[in-house]
Coordinates of C-alpha atoms and ligand atoms in Angstrom, one line a residue:
Chain F
M1 CA -7.2 21.8 12.7
E2 CA -4.6 20.6 15.2
K3 CA -2.5 17.9 13.6
I4 CA -2.6 14.6 15.3
L5 CA -0.9 12.1 13.0
T6 CA 1.7 14.3 11.5
S7 CA 2.2 17.0 14.1
F8 CA 6.0 16.8 14.4
I9 CA 7.2 15.1 11.2
D10 CA 9.0 18.1 10.0
V11 CA 11.4 18.4 12.9
E12 CA 14.9 16.8 12.9
A13 CA 14.8 13.0 13.3
P14 CA 11.1 12.6 14.1
H15 CA 11.4 8.8 13.9
T16 CA 13.6 8.5 17.0
I17 CA 12.2 7.7 20.4
E18 CA 13.6 10.7 22.1
V19 CA 11.9 13.1 19.7
A20 CA 8.7 11.1 19.8
R21 CA 8.6 11.1 23.6
A22 CA 9.3 14.8 23.7
H23 CA 6.1 15.2 21.7
G24 CA 4.1 13.1 24.0
V25 CA 4.2 9.8 22.2
Y26 CA 3.6 6.8 24.6
D27 CA 1.7 9.0 27.1
G28 CA -1.5 7.4 25.8
L29 CA -0.1 3.9 26.3
K30 CA 0.9 4.7 29.9
K31 CA -2.6 6.0 30.5
S32 CA -4.3 2.9 28.9
I33 CA -2.4 0.4 30.9
G34 CA -4.4 0.0 34.1
M35 CA -7.6 1.2 32.5
D36 CA -10.4 -1.2 32.1
R37 CA -10.1 -3.0 28.8
D38 CA -13.7 -3.0 27.9
E39 CA -14.0 0.7 28.7
L40 CA -11.1 1.4 26.4
I41 CA -12.9 -0.5 23.6
A42 CA -16.1 1.4 24.4
S43 CA -14.3 4.7 24.1
F44 CA -13.0 3.7 20.6
K45 CA -16.5 2.9 19.6
A46 CA -17.7 6.2 20.9
S47 CA -15.1 8.1 19.0
G48 CA -16.7 7.0 15.7
L49 CA -13.2 6.0 14.3
R50 CA -13.7 4.0 11.1
G51 CA -11.0 1.9 9.5
R52 CA -8.7 3.8 7.2
G53 CA -7.7 0.8 5.1
G54 CA -10.6 1.2 2.7
A55 CA -13.8 -0.4 4.0
G56 CA -14.5 2.0 6.8
F57 CA -15.6 -0.5 9.4
P58 CA -15.9 0.9 12.9
C59 CA -12.7 0.2 14.7
G60 CA -14.1 -0.2 18.2
V61 CA -16.8 -2.6 17.0
K62 CA -14.2 -4.8 15.4
M63 CA -12.2 -4.9 18.6
S64 CA -15.3 -6.0 20.5
F65 CA -15.6 -9.2 18.5
M66 CA -12.4 -10.5 20.1
P67 CA -12.7 -13.1 22.9
K68 CA -12.2 -11.9 26.5
D69 CA -10.5 -15.1 27.6
P70 CA -7.5 -15.9 25.3
S71 CA -5.3 -18.7 26.5
P72 CA -1.7 -19.7 25.8
Q73 CA -3.1 -22.4 23.6
R74 CA -5.3 -20.0 21.8
P75 CA -3.8 -16.5 22.0
S76 CA -5.2 -13.4 20.4
Y77 CA -3.3 -11.5 17.8
L78 CA -3.3 -8.0 16.3
I79 CA -2.0 -7.3 12.8
C80 CA -1.2 -3.9 11.5
N81 CA -1.8 -3.8 7.7
A82 CA 1.0 -1.7 6.2
D83 CA 0.9 -3.4 2.8
E84 CA -0.2 -0.1 1.2
S85 CA -0.3 -1.1 -2.4
E86 CA -3.6 0.3 -3.9
P87 CA -2.4 2.5 -6.7
G88 CA -2.4 6.2 -5.7
T89 CA -2.0 5.4 -2.0
F90 CA 1.1 6.6 -0.2
K91 CA -0.3 7.9 3.1
D92 CA 0.8 5.2 5.5
R93 CA 4.4 5.6 4.4
V94 CA 4.5 9.0 6.0
I95 CA 3.6 7.5 9.4
L96 CA 5.9 4.5 8.9
E97 CA 8.9 6.5 8.0
K98 CA 8.4 9.7 10.1
N99 CA 6.2 8.8 13.1
P100 CA 6.8 5.0 13.7
H101 CA 6.5 5.4 17.5
L102 CA 3.0 6.8 17.2
L103 CA 2.0 3.6 15.3
I104 CA 3.8 1.4 17.8
E105 CA 2.0 3.1 20.6
G106 CA -1.3 2.6 18.8
M107 CA -0.6 -1.0 18.2
M108 CA 0.3 -1.6 21.8
I109 CA -2.9 0.2 23.1
S110 CA -5.0 -1.9 20.7
S111 CA -3.1 -5.1 21.8
Y112 CA -3.7 -4.3 25.4
A113 CA -7.4 -3.6 25.0
M114 CA -7.8 -6.9 23.1
R115 CA -5.6 -8.9 25.4
C116 CA -3.2 -9.9 22.6
S117 CA 0.1 -11.6 23.3
C118 CA 1.7 -10.7 20.0
A119 CA 1.3 -8.0 17.4
F120 CA 2.5 -8.2 13.9
L121 CA 3.3 -5.4 11.5
Y122 CA 3.1 -6.5 7.9
I123 CA 4.8 -4.0 5.7
R124 CA 5.0 -4.2 1.9
G125 CA 8.4 -5.5 0.8
E126 CA 9.3 -2.4 -1.3
Y127 CA 9.2 -0.1 1.7
G128 CA 12.8 -1.0 2.6
H129 CA 13.6 2.4 4.2
A130 CA 10.5 2.3 6.3
A131 CA 11.2 -1.3 7.3
R132 CA 14.6 -0.3 8.6
V133 CA 13.1 2.7 10.5
L134 CA 10.6 0.3 12.1
F135 CA 13.0 -2.4 13.1
E136 CA 15.0 0.2 14.9
A137 CA 12.0 1.9 16.4
V138 CA 10.6 -1.4 17.8
E139 CA 14.0 -2.1 19.4
E140 CA 14.0 1.4 21.0
A141 CA 10.5 0.8 22.3
R142 CA 11.5 -2.6 23.6
K143 CA 14.4 -1.1 25.6
A144 CA 12.1 1.6 27.0
G145 CA 9.7 -1.1 28.2
F146 CA 6.8 -0.3 25.8
V147 CA 7.1 -3.7 24.0
G148 CA 8.0 -7.1 25.2
K149 CA 7.8 -8.6 28.6
N150 CA 6.0 -7.0 31.6
I151 CA 5.1 -3.8 29.7
L152 CA 5.4 -0.8 32.0
G153 CA 5.5 -3.1 35.0
S154 CA 1.9 -4.3 34.4
G155 CA 2.7 -8.0 34.1
W156 CA 1.3 -8.0 30.5
D157 CA 3.6 -9.4 27.8
C158 CA 3.2 -8.6 24.2
D159 CA 5.8 -8.8 21.5
L160 CA 5.8 -6.8 18.2
V161 CA 7.1 -8.5 15.1
V162 CA 7.8 -6.5 11.9
H163 CA 7.3 -8.7 8.8
R164 CA 8.3 -7.7 5.3
G165 CA 6.1 -8.7 2.4
A166 CA 7.6 -9.2 -1.1
A167 CA 5.5 -7.3 -3.6
A168 CA 2.0 -8.8 -4.0
Y169 CA -0.9 -6.4 -3.9
I170 CA -3.3 -9.2 -2.9
C171 CA -1.5 -9.5 0.5
G172 CA -3.2 -6.3 1.5
E173 CA -6.5 -8.3 1.6
E174 CA -6.7 -9.3 5.3
T175 CA -6.9 -13.1 4.9
A176 CA -4.3 -13.2 2.1
L177 CA -2.1 -11.2 4.4
M178 CA -2.5 -13.9 7.2
D179 CA -1.5 -16.7 4.8
S180 CA 1.5 -14.6 3.8
L181 CA 2.5 -13.9 7.4
E182 CA 2.3 -17.7 8.1
G183 CA 4.8 -18.3 5.4
G184 CA 2.6 -19.1 2.4
R185 CA 1.4 -17.8 -0.9
G186 CA -1.0 -14.9 -0.4
N187 CA -4.3 -16.5 -1.2
P188 CA -7.5 -14.9 0.3
R189 CA -9.6 -17.3 2.4
L190 CA -13.3 -17.8 2.2
K191 CA -15.2 -16.0 5.0
P192 CA -16.7 -17.0 7.4
P193 CA -14.9 -17.8 9.6
F194 CA -14.0 -14.2 10.2
P195 CA -10.5 -13.3 11.6
A196 CA -11.9 -12.6 15.1
Q197 CA -13.0 -16.3 15.2
A198 CA -10.1 -17.9 13.3
G199 CA -7.4 -15.7 11.9
L200 CA -3.7 -15.9 12.0
Y201 CA -2.7 -19.6 12.8
G202 CA -6.4 -20.2 13.4
C203 CA -6.4 -17.9 16.4
P204 CA -8.6 -14.9 17.1
T205 CA -7.1 -11.9 15.2
T206 CA -7.9 -8.3 14.5
I207 CA -6.4 -6.5 11.5
N208 CA -6.2 -2.8 11.2
N209 CA -4.6 -0.2 8.9
V210 CA -1.6 1.8 9.9
E211 CA -3.6 5.1 10.1
T212 CA -6.5 3.6 12.0
L213 CA -4.1 2.3 14.8
S214 CA -2.3 5.6 14.9
C215 CA -5.5 7.4 15.8
L216 CA -5.9 5.4 19.1
P217 CA -3.4 7.3 21.3
Y218 CA -5.2 10.6 20.7
I219 CA -8.5 9.0 21.7
V220 CA -7.1 7.7 24.9
E221 CA -5.5 10.9 25.8
H222 CA -8.1 13.4 24.8
G223 CA -11.3 11.3 25.0
P224 CA -13.6 10.1 22.3
E225 CA -15.6 13.3 22.2
A226 CA -12.6 15.4 21.2
F227 CA -11.9 12.9 18.4
A228 CA -15.5 12.9 17.3
A229 CA -15.6 16.7 17.3
I230 CA -13.2 16.6 14.3
G231 CA -14.8 15.8 10.9
R232 CA -18.1 16.4 9.1
N233 CA -20.6 14.4 11.2
E234 CA -20.8 11.6 13.8
R235 CA -20.3 8.9 11.1
N236 CA -17.3 10.5 9.6
T237 CA -15.0 11.6 12.4
G238 CA -11.4 12.4 13.1
P239 CA -8.4 13.5 11.2
K240 CA -7.6 11.9 7.8
L241 CA -4.5 11.6 5.7
F242 CA -5.3 12.5 2.1
A243 CA -2.8 11.3 -0.6
V244 CA -3.1 13.5 -3.6
S245 CA -1.4 12.7 -6.9
G246 CA -1.7 13.5 -10.6
H247 CA -2.3 16.9 -12.2
V248 CA -2.1 19.2 -9.2
K249 CA 0.6 21.7 -8.5
T250 CA 1.7 20.4 -5.2
P251 CA 0.8 16.7 -4.7
G252 CA 1.5 15.0 -1.4
V253 CA 0.0 13.7 1.8
F254 CA -2.1 16.2 3.9
E255 CA -3.6 15.7 7.3
L256 CA -7.1 17.3 7.3
P257 CA -10.4 16.8 9.0
M258 CA -12.6 14.1 7.6
G259 CA -15.0 15.6 5.1
I260 CA -12.9 18.3 3.6
P261 CA -14.4 19.3 0.3
L262 CA -12.7 17.8 -2.7
M263 CA -12.3 21.1 -4.6
E264 CA -10.9 22.8 -1.6
L265 CA -8.3 20.1 -1.4
I266 CA -7.4 20.5 -5.0
E267 CA -7.5 24.3 -5.2
D268 CA -6.4 25.5 -1.8
V269 CA -4.3 22.7 -0.4
C270 CA -2.6 21.5 -3.6
G271 CA -2.2 24.8 -5.3
G272 CA -4.7 24.1 -8.1
M273 CA -4.2 22.4 -11.4
L274 CA -0.6 21.7 -12.5
R275 CA -1.1 23.6 -15.7
P276 CA -3.4 26.5 -14.8
D277 CA -4.7 26.7 -18.4
K278 CA -5.9 23.1 -18.3
K279 CA -9.3 22.3 -16.9
L280 CA -10.1 19.5 -14.4
K281 CA -11.5 16.5 -16.2
A282 CA -11.8 13.7 -13.6
V283 CA -10.9 12.5 -10.2
I284 CA -10.5 9.0 -8.8
P285 CA -11.3 9.7 -5.1
G286 CA -10.2 6.6 -3.3
G287 CA -7.5 4.6 -5.0
S288 CA -7.6 3.0 -8.5
S289 CA -10.3 0.5 -7.8
V290 CA -13.1 2.9 -7.1
P291 CA -15.5 4.5 -9.7
V292 CA -14.2 7.6 -11.3
L293 CA -15.9 11.0 -11.0
R294 CA -16.4 13.5 -13.8
A295 CA -15.3 17.1 -13.0
E296 CA -18.9 18.2 -12.5
E297 CA -19.4 15.4 -9.9
C298 CA -16.5 16.8 -7.9
Q299 CA -18.2 20.0 -7.0
D300 CA -19.5 20.4 -3.5
L301 CA -18.3 16.9 -2.5
P302 CA -17.0 16.4 1.1
L303 CA -14.4 13.7 1.1
D304 CA -15.5 11.1 3.6
F305 CA -17.0 7.6 3.6
D306 CA -20.7 8.5 3.3
A307 CA -20.5 11.6 1.1
V308 CA -18.4 9.9 -1.6
A309 CA -20.6 6.8 -1.5
E310 CA -23.7 8.9 -2.0
R311 CA -22.0 10.4 -5.1
G312 CA -21.7 6.8 -6.5
S313 CA -18.0 6.2 -5.8
M314 CA -16.0 5.1 -2.8
F315 CA -13.8 6.9 -0.2
G316 CA -11.5 3.8 -0.2
S317 CA -8.0 4.7 1.0
A318 CA -8.5 8.5 0.3
A319 CA -6.0 8.3 -2.5
V320 CA -7.1 11.2 -4.7
M321 CA -5.9 11.0 -8.3
V322 CA -6.5 14.2 -10.2
M323 CA -6.7 14.3 -14.1
D324 CA -6.8 17.3 -16.3
E325 CA -8.4 17.6 -19.7
T326 CA -5.2 16.3 -21.5
T327 CA -5.8 12.9 -20.0
D328 CA -6.5 10.0 -22.3
M329 CA -9.1 8.1 -20.3
V330 CA -8.8 4.9 -22.4
K331 CA -5.1 4.7 -21.7
V332 CA -5.7 5.3 -18.0
L333 CA -8.2 2.5 -17.8
A334 CA -6.0 0.2 -19.8
R335 CA -3.2 0.9 -17.3
I336 CA -5.5 0.3 -14.3
S337 CA -6.7 -3.0 -15.9
H338 CA -3.1 -4.1 -16.4
F339 CA -2.5 -3.7 -12.6
Y340 CA -5.4 -6.0 -11.6
A341 CA -4.5 -8.6 -14.2
H342 CA -1.0 -8.6 -12.8
E343 CA -2.2 -8.9 -9.2
S344 CA -4.9 -11.5 -9.4
C345 CA -3.9 -14.4 -7.2
G346 CA -5.6 -16.8 -9.6
Q347 CA -7.8 -18.8 -7.2
C348 CA -11.2 -17.8 -8.8
T349 CA -12.0 -18.3 -12.5
P350 CA -13.9 -15.1 -13.0
C351 CA -10.9 -13.1 -11.7
R352 CA -8.1 -15.2 -13.1
E353 CA -9.7 -15.2 -16.6
G354 CA -11.5 -11.9 -16.5
T355 CA -8.8 -9.5 -15.4
P356 CA -6.4 -10.4 -18.4
W357 CA -9.4 -10.3 -20.8
L358 CA -10.4 -6.8 -19.6
E359 CA -6.8 -5.7 -20.1
K360 CA -6.5 -7.3 -23.5
V361 CA -9.7 -5.7 -24.9
L362 CA -8.7 -2.3 -23.4
Q363 CA -5.2 -2.5 -24.8
R364 CA -6.6 -3.4 -28.2
I365 CA -8.8 -0.3 -28.1
A366 CA -6.0 1.9 -26.9
R367 CA -3.7 0.6 -29.8
G368 CA -6.3 1.6 -32.3
G369 CA -7.7 -1.9 -33.0
G370 CA -10.9 -1.7 -31.1
R371 CA -13.9 -3.5 -32.5
E372 CA -17.6 -2.8 -32.6
G373 CA -19.1 -4.5 -29.7
D374 CA -16.0 -4.1 -27.5
L375 CA -17.8 -1.8 -25.1
A376 CA -20.7 -4.3 -24.6
L377 CA -18.1 -7.0 -24.2
L378 CA -16.3 -5.1 -21.5
D379 CA -19.5 -4.4 -19.7
D380 CA -20.6 -8.0 -19.9
M381 CA -17.3 -9.3 -18.6
A382 CA -17.3 -6.7 -15.7
A383 CA -20.8 -7.7 -14.7
R384 CA -19.9 -11.3 -14.5
M385 CA -16.9 -10.6 -12.3
M386 CA -18.8 -8.6 -9.7
G387 CA -19.7 -10.5 -6.5
T388 CA -18.7 -13.9 -7.8
T389 CA -15.3 -14.4 -6.2
I390 CA -13.6 -15.2 -2.9
C391 CA -12.2 -11.7 -2.3
P392 CA -13.2 -8.2 -3.7
L393 CA -10.2 -7.9 -6.1
A394 CA -12.4 -9.0 -9.0
D395 CA -14.9 -6.2 -8.1
A396 CA -12.0 -3.8 -7.8
A397 CA -11.0 -4.6 -11.3
A398 CA -14.5 -4.4 -12.7
M399 CA -15.7 -1.2 -11.0
P400 CA -13.3 1.2 -12.8
V401 CA -14.1 -0.5 -16.2
R402 CA -17.8 0.1 -15.8
S403 CA -17.5 3.6 -14.5
F404 CA -14.9 4.8 -17.1
V405 CA -16.9 3.3 -20.0
E406 CA -20.1 4.8 -18.7
K407 CA -18.8 8.3 -17.9
F408 CA -16.4 8.7 -20.8
R409 CA -18.2 6.6 -23.4
E410 CA -17.6 9.1 -26.2
E411 CA -13.8 8.7 -25.8
F412 CA -14.0 4.9 -26.1
E413 CA -16.3 5.2 -29.1
Y414 CA -14.0 7.6 -30.8
Y415 CA -11.1 5.3 -30.3
I416 CA -13.0 2.4 -31.7
K417 CA -14.3 4.4 -34.7
H418 CA -11.2 6.3 -35.6
G419 CA -8.4 4.2 -34.2
R420 CA -6.9 7.0 -32.2
S421 CA -7.5 9.2 -29.2
M422 CA -10.1 12.0 -29.2
V423 CA -8.0 13.9 -26.7
S424 CA -4.8 14.1 -28.7
A425 CA -7.0 14.8 -31.8
G426 CA -7.7 18.1 -30.1
Chain W
M1 CA 26.9 -24.0 3.1
Y2 CA 25.9 -20.5 4.1
G3 CA 28.2 -20.2 7.0
E4 CA 27.4 -19.7 10.7
E5 CA 26.3 -16.1 10.3
F6 CA 23.4 -17.0 7.9
E7 CA 22.3 -19.9 10.1
K8 CA 22.4 -17.8 13.2
Q9 CA 20.2 -15.1 11.6
V10 CA 17.7 -17.7 10.3
D11 CA 17.4 -19.2 13.8
Q12 CA 16.8 -15.7 15.3
I13 CA 14.1 -15.1 12.8
V14 CA 12.5 -18.5 13.5
A15 CA 12.3 -17.6 17.2
R16 CA 10.1 -14.6 16.5
Y17 CA 7.3 -16.6 14.9
P18 CA 4.7 -18.8 16.6
Q19 CA 5.6 -21.5 14.0
P20 CA 8.9 -22.0 12.0
R21 CA 7.1 -21.7 8.7
G22 CA 6.5 -18.0 9.5
A23 CA 10.2 -17.4 9.0
L24 CA 10.0 -18.4 5.4
M25 CA 9.6 -14.9 3.8
P26 CA 12.3 -13.2 5.9
A27 CA 14.6 -16.2 5.2
L28 CA 14.0 -15.7 1.5
H29 CA 14.7 -12.0 1.8
L30 CA 18.0 -12.9 3.6
A31 CA 19.0 -15.4 0.9
Q32 CA 18.3 -12.8 -1.8
E33 CA 20.4 -10.2 0.0
T34 CA 23.2 -12.7 0.4
H35 CA 23.3 -14.0 -3.2
G36 CA 21.5 -11.3 -5.3
Y37 CA 18.6 -13.7 -6.0
V38 CA 17.0 -16.8 -4.5
T39 CA 19.1 -19.7 -5.7
P40 CA 17.7 -23.3 -5.8
A41 CA 20.3 -24.3 -3.2
A42 CA 19.1 -21.5 -0.9
E43 CA 15.5 -22.8 -1.3
A44 CA 16.6 -26.3 -0.5
W45 CA 18.6 -25.2 2.6
I46 CA 15.7 -23.1 3.9
A47 CA 13.2 -25.9 3.3
D48 CA 15.3 -28.3 5.3
R49 CA 15.8 -25.8 8.1
L50 CA 12.1 -25.0 8.4
G51 CA 10.8 -28.5 7.9
L52 CA 9.2 -27.8 4.5
K53 CA 9.3 -29.3 1.1
A54 CA 11.6 -27.5 -1.4
A55 CA 8.7 -27.5 -3.9
Y56 CA 6.6 -25.6 -1.4
V57 CA 9.3 -23.1 -0.8
H58 CA 9.7 -22.6 -4.6
G59 CA 5.9 -22.1 -4.8
V60 CA 6.2 -19.2 -2.3
T61 CA 9.3 -17.7 -4.0
T62 CA 7.6 -17.5 -7.3
F63 CA 4.3 -16.1 -5.9
Y64 CA 6.0 -12.8 -4.9
T65 CA 7.3 -10.4 -7.5
M66 CA 10.1 -9.2 -5.3
Y67 CA 11.9 -12.6 -5.0
R68 CA 14.1 -13.0 -8.1
T69 CA 15.1 -16.4 -9.4
G70 CA 17.9 -15.2 -11.6
K71 CA 20.8 -12.8 -11.7
T72 CA 20.3 -9.1 -12.4
G73 CA 22.7 -6.3 -13.1
T74 CA 24.5 -4.5 -10.3
Y75 CA 21.6 -2.0 -10.3
L76 CA 18.1 -3.1 -10.7
L77 CA 16.1 -0.2 -12.1
Q78 CA 12.4 -0.6 -11.3
L79 CA 10.4 2.1 -12.9
C80 CA 6.9 2.6 -11.7
T81 CA 4.4 2.8 -14.6
T82 CA 1.1 2.8 -12.7
V83 CA -1.5 5.6 -13.1
S84 CA -0.1 8.5 -11.0
C85 CA 3.3 8.0 -12.5
M86 CA 1.8 7.8 -15.9
L87 CA -0.1 11.1 -15.4
R88 CA 3.3 12.7 -14.6
G89 CA 5.1 11.3 -17.6
C90 CA 6.8 8.0 -16.6
D91 CA 6.5 6.8 -20.2
H92 CA 8.9 9.5 -21.4
V93 CA 11.3 8.5 -18.7
L94 CA 11.1 4.9 -19.6
E95 CA 11.7 5.7 -23.3
H96 CA 14.7 7.8 -22.3
I97 CA 16.3 5.1 -20.1
K98 CA 15.8 2.4 -22.8
Q99 CA 17.5 4.6 -25.4
R100 CA 20.3 5.6 -23.2
L101 CA 21.1 2.1 -22.0
G102 CA 20.2 0.4 -25.3
I103 CA 18.0 -2.2 -23.6
E104 CA 14.4 -3.1 -23.5
E105 CA 12.3 -3.9 -20.4
G106 CA 13.5 -7.0 -18.7
E107 CA 17.0 -6.8 -20.2
T108 CA 20.5 -6.2 -18.7
T109 CA 23.2 -4.0 -20.2
P110 CA 26.0 -6.1 -21.7
D111 CA 28.5 -4.9 -19.0
G112 CA 26.1 -6.2 -16.3
T113 CA 25.6 -2.8 -14.7
F114 CA 21.9 -2.1 -15.2
T115 CA 18.8 -4.2 -15.4
L116 CA 15.6 -2.4 -16.3
V117 CA 12.1 -3.5 -15.3
T118 CA 8.7 -1.7 -14.9
V119 CA 6.8 -2.3 -11.8
E120 CA 3.4 -1.5 -10.2
C121 CA 2.7 1.4 -7.9
L122 CA 5.4 1.7 -5.3
G123 CA 3.5 4.1 -2.9
S124 CA 5.4 7.2 -4.0
C125 CA 2.7 8.7 -6.2
G126 CA 3.0 12.2 -4.9
T127 CA 6.6 12.4 -6.1
A128 CA 6.0 10.8 -9.5
P129 CA 7.7 9.8 -11.8
M130 CA 9.8 7.6 -9.6
M131 CA 11.9 4.4 -9.6
Q132 CA 13.3 2.0 -7.1
V133 CA 17.0 1.2 -7.6
N134 CA 17.9 -1.9 -5.6
D135 CA 16.5 -1.0 -2.1
E136 CA 16.2 2.8 -2.5
Y137 CA 13.5 5.2 -4.0
Y138 CA 14.5 7.9 -6.4
E139 CA 11.6 10.4 -6.9
D140 CA 10.6 13.4 -9.0
L141 CA 12.5 12.0 -12.0
D142 CA 12.6 14.3 -15.0
I143 CA 15.0 13.5 -17.8
E144 CA 17.8 15.5 -16.2
R145 CA 17.5 13.9 -12.8
T146 CA 17.3 10.5 -14.4
D147 CA 20.5 11.1 -16.3
A148 CA 22.3 12.4 -13.3
L149 CA 21.2 9.4 -11.3
L150 CA 22.4 6.9 -14.0
D151 CA 25.7 8.8 -14.4
A152 CA 26.3 8.6 -10.7
L153 CA 25.4 4.9 -10.5
A154 CA 27.6 4.0 -13.5
N155 CA 30.5 5.7 -11.6
G156 CA 29.8 3.6 -8.6
E157 CA 28.5 6.4 -6.5
S158 CA 25.4 6.1 -4.3
P159 CA 23.4 9.3 -4.9
K160 CA 21.0 10.4 -2.2
P161 CA 17.6 8.8 -2.5
G162 CA 14.3 10.5 -2.0
P163 CA 12.3 13.3 -3.5
G164 CA 13.7 16.0 -5.8
P165 CA 13.6 19.7 -5.1
L166 CA 10.4 20.2 -7.1
R167 CA 7.4 18.2 -8.3
V168 CA 7.8 17.6 -12.0
I169 CA 5.9 16.6 -15.1
V170 CA 7.8 15.0 -18.0
E171 CA 6.3 15.9 -21.4
Ligands
FMN501 C1 -7.4 -6.5 -2.7 C2 -7.3 -5.8 -1.4 C3 -6.2 -5.1 -1.1 C4 -6.2 -4.4 0.1 N1 -5.1 -3.7 0.5 C5 -5.0 -3.1 1.7 C6 -3.8 -2.4 2.0 O1 -2.8 -2.3 1.3 N2 -3.8 -1.7 3.3 C7 -4.9 -1.8 4.1 O2 -4.8 -1.2 5.2 N3 -6.0 -2.4 3.8 C8 -6.1 -3.1 2.6 N4 -7.2 -3.8 2.3 C9 -8.3 -3.8 3.2 C10 -8.1 -4.9 4.3 O3 -8.6 -6.2 3.8 C11 -8.7 -4.7 5.6 O4 -10.1 -4.4 5.4 C12 -8.1 -3.5 6.4 O5 -6.7 -3.7 6.5 C13 -8.8 -3.4 7.7 O6 -8.2 -2.3 8.4 P1 -9.1 -1.1 8.9 O7 -10.4 -1.6 9.5 O8 -8.3 -0.4 9.8 O9 -9.4 -0.3 7.6 C14 -7.3 -4.4 1.0 C15 -8.4 -5.2 0.6 C16 -8.5 -5.8 -0.6 C17 -9.7 -6.6 -0.9
SF4_502 S1 -11.0 -12.6 -6.6 FE1 -9.0 -12.7 -7.6 S2 -7.5 -12.1 -6.1 FE2 -9.4 -12.5 -5.0 S3 -9.2 -14.7 -4.3 FE3 -10.2 -14.7 -6.3 S4 -8.6 -14.9 -7.8 FE4 -7.6 -14.3 -5.9
FES503 S1 1.7 5.3 -9.3 FE1 3.9 5.3 -9.3 S2 4.4 5.3 -7.2 FE2 2.2 5.1 -7.2

């Protein structure tokens, strides 16, 4: 497959505007300006592009929710979500550091189509290097007339503001991100109202992931059909960045068509298992909050939104975490639960109380002090957390617990019975 | 109190946002860069400048892990211990650093050079184990690379950040 998002990241200084323009970046923006805005949005719908931030909502459909008559009193905003904090996810960082102009181009195309007067790029605080690259890239783009006043002589003004977060996973949730961007604590808001009705500063807002926005220039230049021709079927189209980590020989970020089989990704793209004599045990296919898959469930599995959902897990952020047979699943789950307990914003009781409880019980089992009834307790707590909170973080904490305990039950039982790991017992 | 330069920068930040409050997080980052952490005096100054209550500003400071409210060593070592780093052996790296520096998590060496903390996934899982030192990422850390890094930092050098030559697993 021709690379679209990472085509020139290996050349010298890919982040500079000269190199980017030499590779055709901003040609799509030039083409968009002057095009009919609604036709642009229709072409994004026709491309089948689904959001790359986790939920897979169709990008063009989301854009069509925005008002057609923004005013200076009630302007429209675009936000690019570069919070990238779901454990195992490190794909957006490649675009942010190596191809920032493609992202800026995508943001400006989207802002144009939705008649926005300002676009914000919210980047996680720890990405200091990427933030410096972006500040510089935005200034380059401003000088070249792609950002700011009277863009490319069209009379349309749109600024682009880069905003650094400060290490809070919850700020990746779209409404928490808006609170954070407004200068507050990152507390998710109740929906409705949805962001397109009342988002940032109460104004109509659309929020998209870095990778989603970076797909737009290609669609403008090559047409929705060319984009839709990549991938497994019409519901799972386009190129995708897969971030593979864990027990493979060559982990990393790989741009491949949507729907690449999981085993092909592990064996051909990532060089197979890290230790060739150790067998595959499990894969978390979409970031730490999605249900885990046993090795046998990984066979013949195309990686895309629908195929992974059919297999009972979620495609999420396409963060593929690979575990071999030496992995202690109880310890992995305890570690995952620690993450969610640390990151709960504390607004909802089931999440604020439930996430540390899950962690406490799991740590107790992992330290050899597990009690009879702990597995039922975990399941009960997880069930009470699902679907009962303002945002999906509580579900994100509960889902791995239920799937790990269900699929690797014998390991948890062994720990509780013998006070130690079945894996290291050999 | 912070001098003209600081004020000028805060005013420039304010101009970027639809409302002054939007400038709060960047102003806190700036205060932290200036003093090493967010001091109560900085919070009060920023609150005043943005028309907010100091208590509100403190509420925001303490919501975010990255804003520090106390002094740290010259080098803040933030080792990631989330799942992908765990699978690649970050626990061994953590033990090694603790032993070498003679400190526990959250502590600072007596000479004030290093503070050690563990953090959640830093988005560098393909080059695990890894840690952030002040504002830079050091990746593919085996024991040898960790030692070389700490040696260099202790000598006041700034080693090149980024990935190592090879993906590693620490056992
Ligand atoms: C707890 C939580 C954390 C999230 N973190 C991120 C994130 O780091 N990056 C991201 O793009 N989306 C994240 N999302 C999803 C966003 O809320 C939102 O759906 C997404 O940014 C929309 O963009 P898309 O349609 O392009 O995928 C998160 C959601 C939740 C509930
Ligand atoms: S579910 Fe958790 S993180 Fe989400 S709003 Fe409620 S308390 Fe906050
Ligand atoms: S798990 Fe350590 S960087 Fe992601």
